[in-house]
Coordinates of C-alpha atoms in Angstrom, one line a residue:
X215 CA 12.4 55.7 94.4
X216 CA 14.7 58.5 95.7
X217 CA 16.0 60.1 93.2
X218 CA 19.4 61.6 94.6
X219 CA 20.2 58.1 95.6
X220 CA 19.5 57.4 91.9
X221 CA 21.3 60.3 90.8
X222 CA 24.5 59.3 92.7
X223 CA 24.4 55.8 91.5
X224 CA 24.4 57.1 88.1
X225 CA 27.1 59.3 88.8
X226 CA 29.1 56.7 90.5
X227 CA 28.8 54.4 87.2
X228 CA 30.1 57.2 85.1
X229 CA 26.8 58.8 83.6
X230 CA 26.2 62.5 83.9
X231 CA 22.5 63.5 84.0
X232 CA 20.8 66.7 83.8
X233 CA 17.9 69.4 82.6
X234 CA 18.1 71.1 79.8
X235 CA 15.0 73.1 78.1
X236 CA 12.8 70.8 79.3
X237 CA 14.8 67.1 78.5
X238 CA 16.8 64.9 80.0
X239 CA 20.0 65.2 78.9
X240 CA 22.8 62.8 79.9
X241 CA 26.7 62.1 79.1
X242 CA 28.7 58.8 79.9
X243 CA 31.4 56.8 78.4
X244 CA 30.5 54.4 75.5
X245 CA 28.6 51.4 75.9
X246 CA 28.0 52.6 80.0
X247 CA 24.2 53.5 79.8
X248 CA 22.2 49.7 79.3
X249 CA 19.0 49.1 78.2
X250 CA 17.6 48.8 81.9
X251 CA 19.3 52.2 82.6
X252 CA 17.3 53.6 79.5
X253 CA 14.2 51.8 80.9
X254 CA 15.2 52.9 84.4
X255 CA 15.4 56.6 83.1
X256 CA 12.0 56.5 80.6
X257 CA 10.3 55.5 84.6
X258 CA 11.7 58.3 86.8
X259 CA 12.2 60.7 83.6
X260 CA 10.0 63.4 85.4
X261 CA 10.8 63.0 88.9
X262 CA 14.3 63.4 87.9
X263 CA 13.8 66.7 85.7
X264 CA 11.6 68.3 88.7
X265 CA 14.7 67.1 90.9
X266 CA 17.3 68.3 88.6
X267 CA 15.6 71.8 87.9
X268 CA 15.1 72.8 91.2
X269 CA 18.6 72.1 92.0
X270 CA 19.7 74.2 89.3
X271 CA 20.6 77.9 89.8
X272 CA 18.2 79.8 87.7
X273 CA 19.1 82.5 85.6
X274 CA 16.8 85.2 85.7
X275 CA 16.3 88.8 86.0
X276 CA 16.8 91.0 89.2
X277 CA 16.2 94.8 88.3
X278 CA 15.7 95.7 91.7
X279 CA 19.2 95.0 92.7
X280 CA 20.8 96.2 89.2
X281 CA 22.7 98.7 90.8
X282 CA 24.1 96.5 94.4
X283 CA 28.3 95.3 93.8
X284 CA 28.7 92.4 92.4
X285 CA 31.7 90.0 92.0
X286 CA 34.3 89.9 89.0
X287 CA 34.6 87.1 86.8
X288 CA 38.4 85.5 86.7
X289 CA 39.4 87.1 83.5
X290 CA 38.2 90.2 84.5
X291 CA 39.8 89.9 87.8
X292 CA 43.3 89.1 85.8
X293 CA 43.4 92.2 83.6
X294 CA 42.8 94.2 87.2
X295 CA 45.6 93.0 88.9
X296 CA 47.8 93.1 85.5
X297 CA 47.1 96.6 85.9
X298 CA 49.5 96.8 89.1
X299 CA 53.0 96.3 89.5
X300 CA 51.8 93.1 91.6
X301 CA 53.7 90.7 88.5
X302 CA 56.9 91.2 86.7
X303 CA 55.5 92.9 83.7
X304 CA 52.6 94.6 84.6
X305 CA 51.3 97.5 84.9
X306 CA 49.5 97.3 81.9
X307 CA 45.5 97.6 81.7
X308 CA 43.9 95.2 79.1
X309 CA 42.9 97.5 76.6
X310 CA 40.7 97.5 72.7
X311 CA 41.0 100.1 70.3
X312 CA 38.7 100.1 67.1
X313 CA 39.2 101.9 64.1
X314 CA 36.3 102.7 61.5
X315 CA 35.8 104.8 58.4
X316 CA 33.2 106.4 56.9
X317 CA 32.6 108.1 53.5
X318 CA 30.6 110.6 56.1
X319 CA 29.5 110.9 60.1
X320 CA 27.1 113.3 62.0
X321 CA 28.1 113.2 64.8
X322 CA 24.8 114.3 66.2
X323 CA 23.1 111.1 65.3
X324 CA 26.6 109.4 66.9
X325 CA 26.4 110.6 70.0
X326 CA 22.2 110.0 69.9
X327 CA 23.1 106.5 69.1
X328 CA 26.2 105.8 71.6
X329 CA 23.5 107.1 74.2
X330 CA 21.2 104.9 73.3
X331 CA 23.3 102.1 73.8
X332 CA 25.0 103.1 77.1
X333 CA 21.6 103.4 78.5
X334 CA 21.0 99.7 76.5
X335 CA 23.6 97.9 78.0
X336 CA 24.3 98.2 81.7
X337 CA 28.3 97.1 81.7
X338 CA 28.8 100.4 79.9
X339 CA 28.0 102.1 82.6
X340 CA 29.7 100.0 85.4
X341 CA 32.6 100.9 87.3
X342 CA 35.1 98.9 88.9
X343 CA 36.7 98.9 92.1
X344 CA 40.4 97.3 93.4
X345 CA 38.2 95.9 95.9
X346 CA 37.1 93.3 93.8
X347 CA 33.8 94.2 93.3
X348 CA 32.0 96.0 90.2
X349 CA 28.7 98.3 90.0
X350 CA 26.6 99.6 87.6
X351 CA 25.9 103.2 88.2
X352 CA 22.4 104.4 88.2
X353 CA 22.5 107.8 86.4
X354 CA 25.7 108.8 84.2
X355 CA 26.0 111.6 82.3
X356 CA 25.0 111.9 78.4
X357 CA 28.0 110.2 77.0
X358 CA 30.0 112.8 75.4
X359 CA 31.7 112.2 71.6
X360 CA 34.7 114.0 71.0
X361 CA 35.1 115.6 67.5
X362 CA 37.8 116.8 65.3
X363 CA 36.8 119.0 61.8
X364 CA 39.8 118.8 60.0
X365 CA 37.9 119.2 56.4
X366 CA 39.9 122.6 56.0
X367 CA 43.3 120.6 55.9
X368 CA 45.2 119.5 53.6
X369 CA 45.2 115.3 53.0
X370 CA 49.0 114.7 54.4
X371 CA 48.1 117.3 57.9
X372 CA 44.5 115.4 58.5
X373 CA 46.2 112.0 58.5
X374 CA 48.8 113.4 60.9
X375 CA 46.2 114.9 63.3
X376 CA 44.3 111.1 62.4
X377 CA 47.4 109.4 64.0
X378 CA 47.9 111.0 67.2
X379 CA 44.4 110.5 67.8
X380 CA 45.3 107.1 67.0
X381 CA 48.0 107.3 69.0
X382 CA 46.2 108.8 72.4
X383 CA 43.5 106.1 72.2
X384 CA 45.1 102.7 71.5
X385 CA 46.7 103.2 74.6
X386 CA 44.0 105.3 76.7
X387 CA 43.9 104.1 80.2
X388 CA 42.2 105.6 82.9
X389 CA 41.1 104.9 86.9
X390 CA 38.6 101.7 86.9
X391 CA 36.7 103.7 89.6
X392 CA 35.5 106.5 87.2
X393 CA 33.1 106.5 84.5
X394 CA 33.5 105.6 81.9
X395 CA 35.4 103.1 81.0
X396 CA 35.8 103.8 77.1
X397 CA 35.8 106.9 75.0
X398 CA 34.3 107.9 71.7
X399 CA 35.9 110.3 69.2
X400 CA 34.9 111.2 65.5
X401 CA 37.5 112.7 63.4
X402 CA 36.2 114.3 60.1
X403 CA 38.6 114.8 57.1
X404 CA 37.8 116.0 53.4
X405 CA 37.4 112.8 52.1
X406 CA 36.8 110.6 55.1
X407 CA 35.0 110.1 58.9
X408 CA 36.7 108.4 61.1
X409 CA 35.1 106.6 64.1
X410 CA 37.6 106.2 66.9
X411 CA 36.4 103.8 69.7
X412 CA 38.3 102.6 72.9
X413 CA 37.9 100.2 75.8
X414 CA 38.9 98.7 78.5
X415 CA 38.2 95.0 78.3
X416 CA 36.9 95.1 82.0
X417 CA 33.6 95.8 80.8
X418 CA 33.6 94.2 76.9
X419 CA 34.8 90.9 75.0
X420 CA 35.5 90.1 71.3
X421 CA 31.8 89.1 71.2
X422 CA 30.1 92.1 72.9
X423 CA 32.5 94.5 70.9
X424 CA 31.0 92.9 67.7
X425 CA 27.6 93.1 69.1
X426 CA 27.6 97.2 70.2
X427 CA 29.3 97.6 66.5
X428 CA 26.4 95.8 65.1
X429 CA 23.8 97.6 67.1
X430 CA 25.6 100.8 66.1
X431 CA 25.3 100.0 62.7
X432 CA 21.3 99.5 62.8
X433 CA 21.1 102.3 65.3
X434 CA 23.0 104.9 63.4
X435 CA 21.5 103.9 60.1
X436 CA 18.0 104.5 61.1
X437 CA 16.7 100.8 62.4
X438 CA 15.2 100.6 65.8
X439 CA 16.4 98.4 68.1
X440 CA 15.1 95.6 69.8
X441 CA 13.9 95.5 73.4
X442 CA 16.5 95.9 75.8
X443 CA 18.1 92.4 77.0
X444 CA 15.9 91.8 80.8
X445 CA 19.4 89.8 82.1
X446 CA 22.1 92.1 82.9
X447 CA 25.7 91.5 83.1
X448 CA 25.2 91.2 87.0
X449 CA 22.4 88.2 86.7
X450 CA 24.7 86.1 84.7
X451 CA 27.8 86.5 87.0
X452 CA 25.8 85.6 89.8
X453 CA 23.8 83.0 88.5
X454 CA 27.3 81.5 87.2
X455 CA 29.1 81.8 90.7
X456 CA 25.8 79.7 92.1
X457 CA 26.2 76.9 89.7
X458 CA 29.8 77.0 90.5
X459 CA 28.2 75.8 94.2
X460 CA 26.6 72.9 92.4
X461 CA 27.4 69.0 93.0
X462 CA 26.9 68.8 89.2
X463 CA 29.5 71.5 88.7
X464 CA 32.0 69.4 91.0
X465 CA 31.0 66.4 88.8
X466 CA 31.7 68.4 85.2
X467 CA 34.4 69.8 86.8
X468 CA 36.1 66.2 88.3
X469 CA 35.2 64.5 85.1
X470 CA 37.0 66.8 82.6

């Protein structure tokens, strides 16, 4: 039995096959996969996984090269050429601004933390070029937090000094070529902390926003973190433009 002859009759009656943690997974209209497919499938069930799995890009780790370009993704792509005047209304970066309070901060144990996870998570200390290609620098400098004491003022002036840092961060936008790519600043009042954070979206979501917060969180309130993540931003970009080269790709891709 070949099984990319197989394969291709499937696909050629409609029925979508392929691996997934260990199992045979498959997709086709209603009522299109017979019994004697299902019997057909039970035979050749691990001549096709071995077939489909090493077709399949793998994603895996490559420390070695952590620190060779790599490609943008689209959306990341989009917010760099919004950035230029290339489109009527642009010239605007893509850009996340988060705002915390605390009853309290030290921010000592801040900047130990926002270290921790710079050196954590690679993307934080990527750069970007208008080539089209990103990197992740080797060695950066300690991250530095920027601090404002303002427990000497009075409520009304402390919320006034609050805003314009407010003010300078929401809308903080600086070369993608230079590290870094986001800024962190605690401001300090008589009855509050507050923890100003921006970014530019080249290098975070929504979802890995939430998921520094949530590590800053444990970090800052004394839990250790887990083991650093083995696949970087880079491994997953690439391993995605390779299954992008895939015939199942062009299948998924024709069918929906």
């Amino acid at each position: 039995m070949n099984i990319a002859e197989l394969l291709a009759r499937y696909a050629d009656d409609g029925v979508t096959l392929w691996a997934q943690d260990g199992q045979l997974r498959f997709r086709a209209p209603q009522g299109r996969l017979t019994d004697t497919h299902r019997a057909e499938l039970r035979t050749h069930k691990e001549a096709i996984l071995r077939h489909l799995e090493a077709a399949q890009p793998a994603l895996r780790a490559d420390p070695d090269n952590r620190h060779e370009p790599f490609p943008l993704t689209d959306i990341q792509a989009a917010y760099l050429i919004g950035r230029t005047d290339a489109y009527a209304y642009g010239g605007v970066g893509c850009h996340a601004y988060v705002e915390l309070e605390y009853p309290d901060l030290d921010v000592d144990r801040v900047a130990s933390v926002w270290r921790e996870l710079v050196q954590r998570h690679d993307v934080l200390r990527a750069v970007v070029h208008h080539d089209g290609y990103q990197r992740v620098l080797p060695d950066v400098p300690a991250p530095t937090v920027g601090t404002d004491d303002l427990t000497a003022l009075e409520a009304a002036a402390a919320d006034a000094r609050v805003a314009r840092t407010r003010a300078r961060l929401s809308t903080r936008e600086t070369p993608t070529d230079q590290w870094p790519l986001f800024e962190v600043h605690v401001t300090r009042t008589a009855e509050r902390a507050v923890l100003h954070l921006a970014f530019d979206m080249l290098v975070v979501d929504h979802a890995s926003l939430r998921l520094l917060l949530a590590e800053f969180r444990r970090g800052y309130g004394g839990t250790a973190l887990s083991d650093a993540p083995r696949v970087t931003f880079r491994d997953y970009v690439l391993a995605r433009r390779a299954l992008a080269g895939t015939d199942g790709h062009a299948r998924d891709r024709g069918y929906w």
